[in-house]
GROMACS .gro file of C-alpha atoms in nm:
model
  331
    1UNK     CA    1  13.293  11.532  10.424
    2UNK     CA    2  12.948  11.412  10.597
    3UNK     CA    3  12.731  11.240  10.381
    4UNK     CA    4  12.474  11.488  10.415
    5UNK     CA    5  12.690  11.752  10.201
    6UNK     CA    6  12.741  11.526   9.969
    7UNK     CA    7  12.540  11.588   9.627
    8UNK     CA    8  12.510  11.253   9.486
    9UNK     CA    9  12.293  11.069   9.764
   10UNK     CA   10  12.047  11.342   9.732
   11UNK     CA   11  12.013  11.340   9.392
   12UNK     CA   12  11.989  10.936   9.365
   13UNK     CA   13  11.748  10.967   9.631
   14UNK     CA   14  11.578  11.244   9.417
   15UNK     CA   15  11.562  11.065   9.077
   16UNK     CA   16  11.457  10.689   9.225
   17UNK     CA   17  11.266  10.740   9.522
   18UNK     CA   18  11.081  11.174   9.536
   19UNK     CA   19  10.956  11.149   9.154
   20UNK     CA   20  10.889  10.789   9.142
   21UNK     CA   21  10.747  10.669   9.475
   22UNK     CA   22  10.618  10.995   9.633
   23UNK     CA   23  10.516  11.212   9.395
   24UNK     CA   24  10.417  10.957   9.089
   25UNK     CA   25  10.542  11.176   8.781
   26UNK     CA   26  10.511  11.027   8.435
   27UNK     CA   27  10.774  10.871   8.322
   28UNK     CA   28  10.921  11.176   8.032
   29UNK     CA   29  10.895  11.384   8.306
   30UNK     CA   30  11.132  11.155   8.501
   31UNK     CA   31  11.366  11.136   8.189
   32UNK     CA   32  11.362  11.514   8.148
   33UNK     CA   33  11.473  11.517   8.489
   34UNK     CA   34  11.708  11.292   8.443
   35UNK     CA   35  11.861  11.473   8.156
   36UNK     CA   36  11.916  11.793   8.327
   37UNK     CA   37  12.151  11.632   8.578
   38UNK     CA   38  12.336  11.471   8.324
   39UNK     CA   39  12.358  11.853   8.174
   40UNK     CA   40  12.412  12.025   8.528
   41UNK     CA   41  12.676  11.811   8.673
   42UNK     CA   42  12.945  11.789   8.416
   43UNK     CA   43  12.889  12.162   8.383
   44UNK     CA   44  12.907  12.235   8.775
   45UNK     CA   45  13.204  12.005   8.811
   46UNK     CA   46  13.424  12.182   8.556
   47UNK     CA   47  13.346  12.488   8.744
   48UNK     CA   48  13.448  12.374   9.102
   49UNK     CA   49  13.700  12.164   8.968
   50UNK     CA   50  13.603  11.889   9.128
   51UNK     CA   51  13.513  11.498   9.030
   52UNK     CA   52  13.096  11.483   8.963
   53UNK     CA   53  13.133  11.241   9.234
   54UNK     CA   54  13.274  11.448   9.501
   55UNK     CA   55  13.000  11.755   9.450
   56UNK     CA   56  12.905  11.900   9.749
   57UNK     CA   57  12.584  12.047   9.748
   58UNK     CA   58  12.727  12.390   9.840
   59UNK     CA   59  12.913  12.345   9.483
   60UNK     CA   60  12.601  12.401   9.337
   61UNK     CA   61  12.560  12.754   9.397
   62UNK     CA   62  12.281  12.993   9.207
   63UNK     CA   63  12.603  13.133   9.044
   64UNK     CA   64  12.713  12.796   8.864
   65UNK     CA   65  12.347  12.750   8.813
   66UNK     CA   66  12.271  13.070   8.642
   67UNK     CA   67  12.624  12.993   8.407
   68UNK     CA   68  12.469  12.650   8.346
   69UNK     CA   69  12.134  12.832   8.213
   70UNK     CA   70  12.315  13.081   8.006
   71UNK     CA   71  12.526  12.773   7.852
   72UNK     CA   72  12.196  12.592   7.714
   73UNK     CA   73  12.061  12.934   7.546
   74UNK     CA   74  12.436  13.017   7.386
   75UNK     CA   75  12.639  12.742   7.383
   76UNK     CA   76  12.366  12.447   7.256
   77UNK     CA   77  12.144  12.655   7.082
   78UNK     CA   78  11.787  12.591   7.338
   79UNK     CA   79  11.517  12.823   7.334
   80UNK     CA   80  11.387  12.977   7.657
   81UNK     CA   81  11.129  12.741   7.722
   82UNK     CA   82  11.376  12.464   7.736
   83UNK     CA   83  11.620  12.691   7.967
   84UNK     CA   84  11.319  12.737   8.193
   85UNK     CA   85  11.229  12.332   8.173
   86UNK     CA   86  11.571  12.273   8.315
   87UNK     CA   87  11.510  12.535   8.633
   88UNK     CA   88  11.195  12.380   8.675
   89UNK     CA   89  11.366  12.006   8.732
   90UNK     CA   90  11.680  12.264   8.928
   91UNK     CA   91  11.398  12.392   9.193
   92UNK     CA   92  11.227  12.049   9.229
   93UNK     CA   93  11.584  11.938   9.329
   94UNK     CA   94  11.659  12.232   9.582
   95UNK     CA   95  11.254  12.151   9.692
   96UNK     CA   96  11.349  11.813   9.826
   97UNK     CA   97  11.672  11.880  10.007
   98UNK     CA   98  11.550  12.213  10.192
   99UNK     CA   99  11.241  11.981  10.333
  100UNK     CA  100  11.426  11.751  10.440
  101UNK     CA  101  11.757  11.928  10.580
  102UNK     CA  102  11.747  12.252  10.823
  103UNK     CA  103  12.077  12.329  10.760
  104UNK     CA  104  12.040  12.362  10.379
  105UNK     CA  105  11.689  12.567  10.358
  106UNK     CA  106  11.923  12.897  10.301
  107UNK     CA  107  12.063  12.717  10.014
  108UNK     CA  108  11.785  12.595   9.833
  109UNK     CA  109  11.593  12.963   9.882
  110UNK     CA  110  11.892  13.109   9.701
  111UNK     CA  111  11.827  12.834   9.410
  112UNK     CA  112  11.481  12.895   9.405
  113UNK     CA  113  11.486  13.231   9.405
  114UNK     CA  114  11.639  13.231   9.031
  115UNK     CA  115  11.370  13.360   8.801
  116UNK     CA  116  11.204  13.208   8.515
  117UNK     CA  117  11.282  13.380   8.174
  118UNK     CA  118  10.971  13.489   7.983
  119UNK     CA  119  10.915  13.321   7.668
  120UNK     CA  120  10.607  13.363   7.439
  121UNK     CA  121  10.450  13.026   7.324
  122UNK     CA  122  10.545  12.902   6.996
  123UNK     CA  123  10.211  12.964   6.748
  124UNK     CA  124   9.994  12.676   6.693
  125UNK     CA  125  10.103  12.476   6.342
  126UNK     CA  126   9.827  12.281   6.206
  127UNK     CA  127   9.735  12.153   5.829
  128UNK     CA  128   9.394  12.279   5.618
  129UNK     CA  129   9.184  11.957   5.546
  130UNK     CA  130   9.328  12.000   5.207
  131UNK     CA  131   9.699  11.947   5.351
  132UNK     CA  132   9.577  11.685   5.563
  133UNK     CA  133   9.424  11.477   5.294
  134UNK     CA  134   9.724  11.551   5.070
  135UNK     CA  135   9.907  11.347   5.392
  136UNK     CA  136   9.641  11.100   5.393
  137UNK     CA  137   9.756  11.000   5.045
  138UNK     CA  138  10.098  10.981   5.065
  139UNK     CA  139  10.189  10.593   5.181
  140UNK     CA  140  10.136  10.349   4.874
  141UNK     CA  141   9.834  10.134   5.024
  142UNK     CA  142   9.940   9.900   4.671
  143UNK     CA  143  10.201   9.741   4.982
  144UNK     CA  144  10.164   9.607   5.333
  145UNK     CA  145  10.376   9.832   5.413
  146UNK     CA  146  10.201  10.143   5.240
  147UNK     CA  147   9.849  10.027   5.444
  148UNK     CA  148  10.063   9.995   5.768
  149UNK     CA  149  10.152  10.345   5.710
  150UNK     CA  150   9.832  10.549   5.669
  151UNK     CA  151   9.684  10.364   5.971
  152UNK     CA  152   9.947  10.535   6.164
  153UNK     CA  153   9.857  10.860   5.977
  154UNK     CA  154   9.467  10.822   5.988
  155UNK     CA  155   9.499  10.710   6.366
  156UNK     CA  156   9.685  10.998   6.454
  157UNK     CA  157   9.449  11.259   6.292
  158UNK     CA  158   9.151  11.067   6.389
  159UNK     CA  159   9.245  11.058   6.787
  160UNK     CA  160   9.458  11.366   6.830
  161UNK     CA  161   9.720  11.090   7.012
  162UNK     CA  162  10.063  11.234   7.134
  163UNK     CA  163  10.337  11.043   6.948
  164UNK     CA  164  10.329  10.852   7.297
  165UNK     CA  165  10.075  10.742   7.344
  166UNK     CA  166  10.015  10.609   6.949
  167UNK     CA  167  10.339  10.450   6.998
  168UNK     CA  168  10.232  10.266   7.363
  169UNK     CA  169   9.869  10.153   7.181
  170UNK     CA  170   9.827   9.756   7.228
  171UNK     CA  171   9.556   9.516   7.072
  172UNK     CA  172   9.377   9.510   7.355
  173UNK     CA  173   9.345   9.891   7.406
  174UNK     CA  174   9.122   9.861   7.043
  175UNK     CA  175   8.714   9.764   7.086
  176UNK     CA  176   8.650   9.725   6.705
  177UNK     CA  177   8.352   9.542   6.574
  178UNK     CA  178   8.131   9.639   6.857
  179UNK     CA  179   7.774   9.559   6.795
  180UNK     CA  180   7.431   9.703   6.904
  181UNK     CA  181   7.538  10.053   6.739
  182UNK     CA  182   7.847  10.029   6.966
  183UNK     CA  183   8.110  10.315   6.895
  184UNK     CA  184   8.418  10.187   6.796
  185UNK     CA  185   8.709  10.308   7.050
  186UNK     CA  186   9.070  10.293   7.149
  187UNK     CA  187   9.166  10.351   7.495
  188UNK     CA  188   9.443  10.589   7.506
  189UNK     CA  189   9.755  10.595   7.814
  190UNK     CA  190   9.854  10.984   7.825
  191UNK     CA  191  10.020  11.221   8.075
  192UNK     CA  192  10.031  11.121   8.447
  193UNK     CA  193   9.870  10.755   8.381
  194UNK     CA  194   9.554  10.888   8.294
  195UNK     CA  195   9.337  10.712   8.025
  196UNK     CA  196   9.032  10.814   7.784
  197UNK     CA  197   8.856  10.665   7.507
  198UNK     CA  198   8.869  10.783   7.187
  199UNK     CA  199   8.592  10.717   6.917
  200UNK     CA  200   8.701  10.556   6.562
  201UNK     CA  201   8.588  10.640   6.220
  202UNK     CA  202   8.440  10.366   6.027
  203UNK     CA  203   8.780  10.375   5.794
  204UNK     CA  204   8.988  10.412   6.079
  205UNK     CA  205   8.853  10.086   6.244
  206UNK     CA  206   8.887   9.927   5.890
  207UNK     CA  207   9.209   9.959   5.864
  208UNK     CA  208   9.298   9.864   6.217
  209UNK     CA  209   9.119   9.563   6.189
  210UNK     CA  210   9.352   9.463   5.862
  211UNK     CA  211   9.633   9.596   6.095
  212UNK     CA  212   9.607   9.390   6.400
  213UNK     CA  213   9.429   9.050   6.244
  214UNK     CA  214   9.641   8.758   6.396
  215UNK     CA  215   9.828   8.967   6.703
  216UNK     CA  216   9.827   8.900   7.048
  217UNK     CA  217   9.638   9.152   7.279
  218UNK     CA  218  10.006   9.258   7.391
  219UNK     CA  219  10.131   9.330   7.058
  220UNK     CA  220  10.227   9.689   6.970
  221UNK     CA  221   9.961   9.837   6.742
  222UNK     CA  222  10.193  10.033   6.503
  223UNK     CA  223  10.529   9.839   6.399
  224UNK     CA  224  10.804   9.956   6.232
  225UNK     CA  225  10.975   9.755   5.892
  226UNK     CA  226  11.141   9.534   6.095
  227UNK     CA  227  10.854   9.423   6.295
  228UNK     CA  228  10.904   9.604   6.632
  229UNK     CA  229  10.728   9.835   6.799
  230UNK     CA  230  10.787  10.191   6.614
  231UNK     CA  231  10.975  10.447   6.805
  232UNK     CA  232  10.869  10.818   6.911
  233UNK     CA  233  11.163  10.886   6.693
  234UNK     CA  234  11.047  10.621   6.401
  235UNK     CA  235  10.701  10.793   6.442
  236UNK     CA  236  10.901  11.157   6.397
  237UNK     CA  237  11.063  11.027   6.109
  238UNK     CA  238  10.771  10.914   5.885
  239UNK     CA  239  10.555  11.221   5.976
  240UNK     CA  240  10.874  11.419   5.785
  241UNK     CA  241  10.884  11.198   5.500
  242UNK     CA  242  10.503  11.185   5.443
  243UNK     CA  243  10.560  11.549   5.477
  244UNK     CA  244  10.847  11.629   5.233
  245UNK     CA  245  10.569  11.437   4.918
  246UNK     CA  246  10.352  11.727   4.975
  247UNK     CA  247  10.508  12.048   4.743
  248UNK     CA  248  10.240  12.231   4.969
  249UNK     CA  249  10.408  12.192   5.289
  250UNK     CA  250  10.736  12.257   5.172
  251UNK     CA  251  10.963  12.474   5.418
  252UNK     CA  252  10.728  12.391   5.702
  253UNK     CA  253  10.839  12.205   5.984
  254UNK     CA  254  10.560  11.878   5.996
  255UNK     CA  255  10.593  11.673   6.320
  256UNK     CA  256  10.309  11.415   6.495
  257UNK     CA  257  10.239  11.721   6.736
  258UNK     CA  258  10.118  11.939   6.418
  259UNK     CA  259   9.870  11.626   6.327
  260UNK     CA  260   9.741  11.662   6.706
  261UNK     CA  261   9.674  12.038   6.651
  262UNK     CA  262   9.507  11.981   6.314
  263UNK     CA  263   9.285  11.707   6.457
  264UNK     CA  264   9.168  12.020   6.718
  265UNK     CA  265   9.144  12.239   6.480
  266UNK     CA  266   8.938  12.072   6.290
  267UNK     CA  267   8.689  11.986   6.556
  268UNK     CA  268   8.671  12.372   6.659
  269UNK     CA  269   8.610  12.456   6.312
  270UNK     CA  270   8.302  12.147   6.320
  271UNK     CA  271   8.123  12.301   6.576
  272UNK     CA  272   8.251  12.072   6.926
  273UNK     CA  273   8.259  12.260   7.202
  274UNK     CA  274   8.591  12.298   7.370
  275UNK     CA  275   8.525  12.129   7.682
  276UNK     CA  276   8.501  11.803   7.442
  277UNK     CA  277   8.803  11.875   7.259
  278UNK     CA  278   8.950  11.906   7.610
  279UNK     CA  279   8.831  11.538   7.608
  280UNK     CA  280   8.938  11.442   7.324
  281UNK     CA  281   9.268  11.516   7.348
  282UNK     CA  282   9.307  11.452   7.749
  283UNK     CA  283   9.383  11.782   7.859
  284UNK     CA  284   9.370  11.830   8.232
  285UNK     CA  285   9.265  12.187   8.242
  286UNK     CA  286   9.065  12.367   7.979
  287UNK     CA  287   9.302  12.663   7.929
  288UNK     CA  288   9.514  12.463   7.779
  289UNK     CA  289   9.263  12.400   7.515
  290UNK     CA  290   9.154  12.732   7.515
  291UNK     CA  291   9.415  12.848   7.235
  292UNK     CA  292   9.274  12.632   6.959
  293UNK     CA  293   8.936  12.896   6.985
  294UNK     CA  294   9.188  13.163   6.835
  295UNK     CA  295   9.364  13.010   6.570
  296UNK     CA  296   9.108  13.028   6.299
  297UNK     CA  297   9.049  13.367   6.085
  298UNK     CA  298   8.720  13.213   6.011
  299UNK     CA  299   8.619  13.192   6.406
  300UNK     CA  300   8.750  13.534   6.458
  301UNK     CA  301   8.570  13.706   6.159
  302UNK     CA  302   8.253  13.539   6.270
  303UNK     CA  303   8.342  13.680   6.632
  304UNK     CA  304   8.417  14.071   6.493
  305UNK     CA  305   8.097  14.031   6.263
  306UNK     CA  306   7.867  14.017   6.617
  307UNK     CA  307   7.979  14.338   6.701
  308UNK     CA  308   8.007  14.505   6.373
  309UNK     CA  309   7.950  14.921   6.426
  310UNK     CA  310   7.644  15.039   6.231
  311UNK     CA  311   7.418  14.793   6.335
  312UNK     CA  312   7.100  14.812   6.492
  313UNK     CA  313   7.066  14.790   6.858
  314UNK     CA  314   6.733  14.674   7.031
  315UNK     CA  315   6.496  14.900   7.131
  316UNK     CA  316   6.552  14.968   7.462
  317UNK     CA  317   6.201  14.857   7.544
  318UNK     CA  318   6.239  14.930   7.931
  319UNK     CA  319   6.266  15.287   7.853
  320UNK     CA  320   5.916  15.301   7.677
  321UNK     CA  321   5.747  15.094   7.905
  322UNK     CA  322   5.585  15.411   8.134
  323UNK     CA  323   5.395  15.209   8.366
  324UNK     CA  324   5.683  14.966   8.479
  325UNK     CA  325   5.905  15.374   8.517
  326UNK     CA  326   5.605  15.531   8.716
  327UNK     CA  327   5.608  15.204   8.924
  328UNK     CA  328   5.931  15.195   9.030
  329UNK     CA  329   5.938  15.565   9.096
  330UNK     CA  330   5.632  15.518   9.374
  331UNK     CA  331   5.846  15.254   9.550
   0.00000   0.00000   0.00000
């Protein structure tokens, strides 16, 4: 069998060289790439009856593809957005090859030709300022470890930081103890390599500053108990049990991406406008921001009272105004 056919070269050349080198992707994008192949193959290889290693790419037909999508939604329980993640890492795949081999452009239309599902986005969970504080409180800041804790929480809230990017923070992405009415500020590493600033509340930088005293500009920020640098999953983990001491928020499902939405909540319902949310929280395009403006029963009831029937409308003053009609009318 030519190498060409084969489906492992592509795909190594796929994983280590397309998504790193050419096109730059951030790195959970590469993993979630990565993961769907380690889904696909196994899947596609039981179905050809064939070693993962001898795969042809004509063994990975729109058929087996289509079987492999149904599989996530039935067989391990994923919603439709996660069904249509995979296909999106699927087409990238079929992308490469067809650009780069004639012979295979029939294939990879037939691949990419396999349709999204439509899914409607999950609502937006966020916590009242009364849940938040009720948070706030839960780590015992009698112990080190208690104080270690709600700087994690308060950092969270106060920056809006994905779990990844609290979890990446280093000493020397914190300017604390600026002078000349400096703002205090962390420099945050989000999606795609890009960085912002963040400004600090006066509490937030005093706790940091008890956090980090003695730590070399390349230490991790936020450690775990046993001294290393906490864990997407560590940082998971203590948002649930912080969450589980508040009878409030009992039943409801607490993770660090609910703290991000209440942090933009909260500034909607201060008054920022959205394009500095957008800021805030790094979003490239504003849309994405754009569903924290409908959240909020309060925003919305301000929004219907505006155009509330029965009020009155201005005079109409052109209408009166005889001289500016008569004028017109001689034009």
């Amino acid at each position: 069998m030519p190498d060409l056919a084969i489906l492992g070269p592509w795909l190594r050349r796929f994983l280590t060289e397309h998504i790193v080198t050419e096109r730059n992707l951030a790195r959970n994008t590469r993993k979630s790439y990565r993961d769907t192949f380690s889904l696909l193959l196994p899947f596609v290889s039981r179905k050809a009856r064939k070693p993962v290693d001898r795969l042809a790419v004509s063994d990975l037909t729109s058929g087996h593809v289509l079987q492999f999508l149904a599989h996530l939604e039935t067989d391990r329980g994923c919603s439709a957005r996660t069904r249509n993640q995979r296909l999106a890492a699927i087409r990238a795949f079929a992308r490469f090859i067809g650009s780069r081999d004639p012979a295979l452009v029939e294939w990879c239309g037939h691949i990419r030709a396999i349709a999204s599902k439509r899914s409607m986005p999950p609502p937006v969970g966020w916590l009242t300022r009364a849940e938040m504080e009720a948070m706030l409180a839960t780590p015992d800041r009698k112990t080190r470890r208690g104080r270690s804790e709600y700087a994690l929480l308060l950092f969270l809230y106060n920056t809006g930081a994905r779990v990844s990017e609290a979890t990446q923070l280093r000493v020397r992405d914190l300017q604390i103890g600026s002078q000349n009415g400096a703002h205090d500020l962390a420099t945050l590493h989000g999606k795609g390599g890009r960085t912002r600033q963040c400004p600090l509340w006066p509490e937030t930088e005093r706790v940091l500053v008890d956090e980090i005293t003695g730590r070399a500009g390349e230490d991790a920020v936020f450690v775990s108990r046993l001294g290393t640098p906490f864990t997407r999953f560590g940082v998971h983990r203590f948002i649930e049990r912080c969450a589980a001491k508040v009878p409030e928020l009992a039943g409801r499902t607490i993770t660090p991406h609910v703290i991000r939405h209440t942090t933009a909540c909260h500034l909607v319902l201060a008054g920022v406008d959205i394009n500095t949310i957008r800021a805030w929280l790094g979003h490239v395009s504003i849309s994405t921001t754009n569903i924290y403006a409908e959240i909020d029963l309060t925003l919305k009831a301000n929004a219907v009272a505006l155009c509330e029937v029965g009020q009155p409308r201005p005079a109409r003053s052109w209408k009166e105004d005889k001289d500016l009609m008569a004028f017109l009318k001689a034009l």
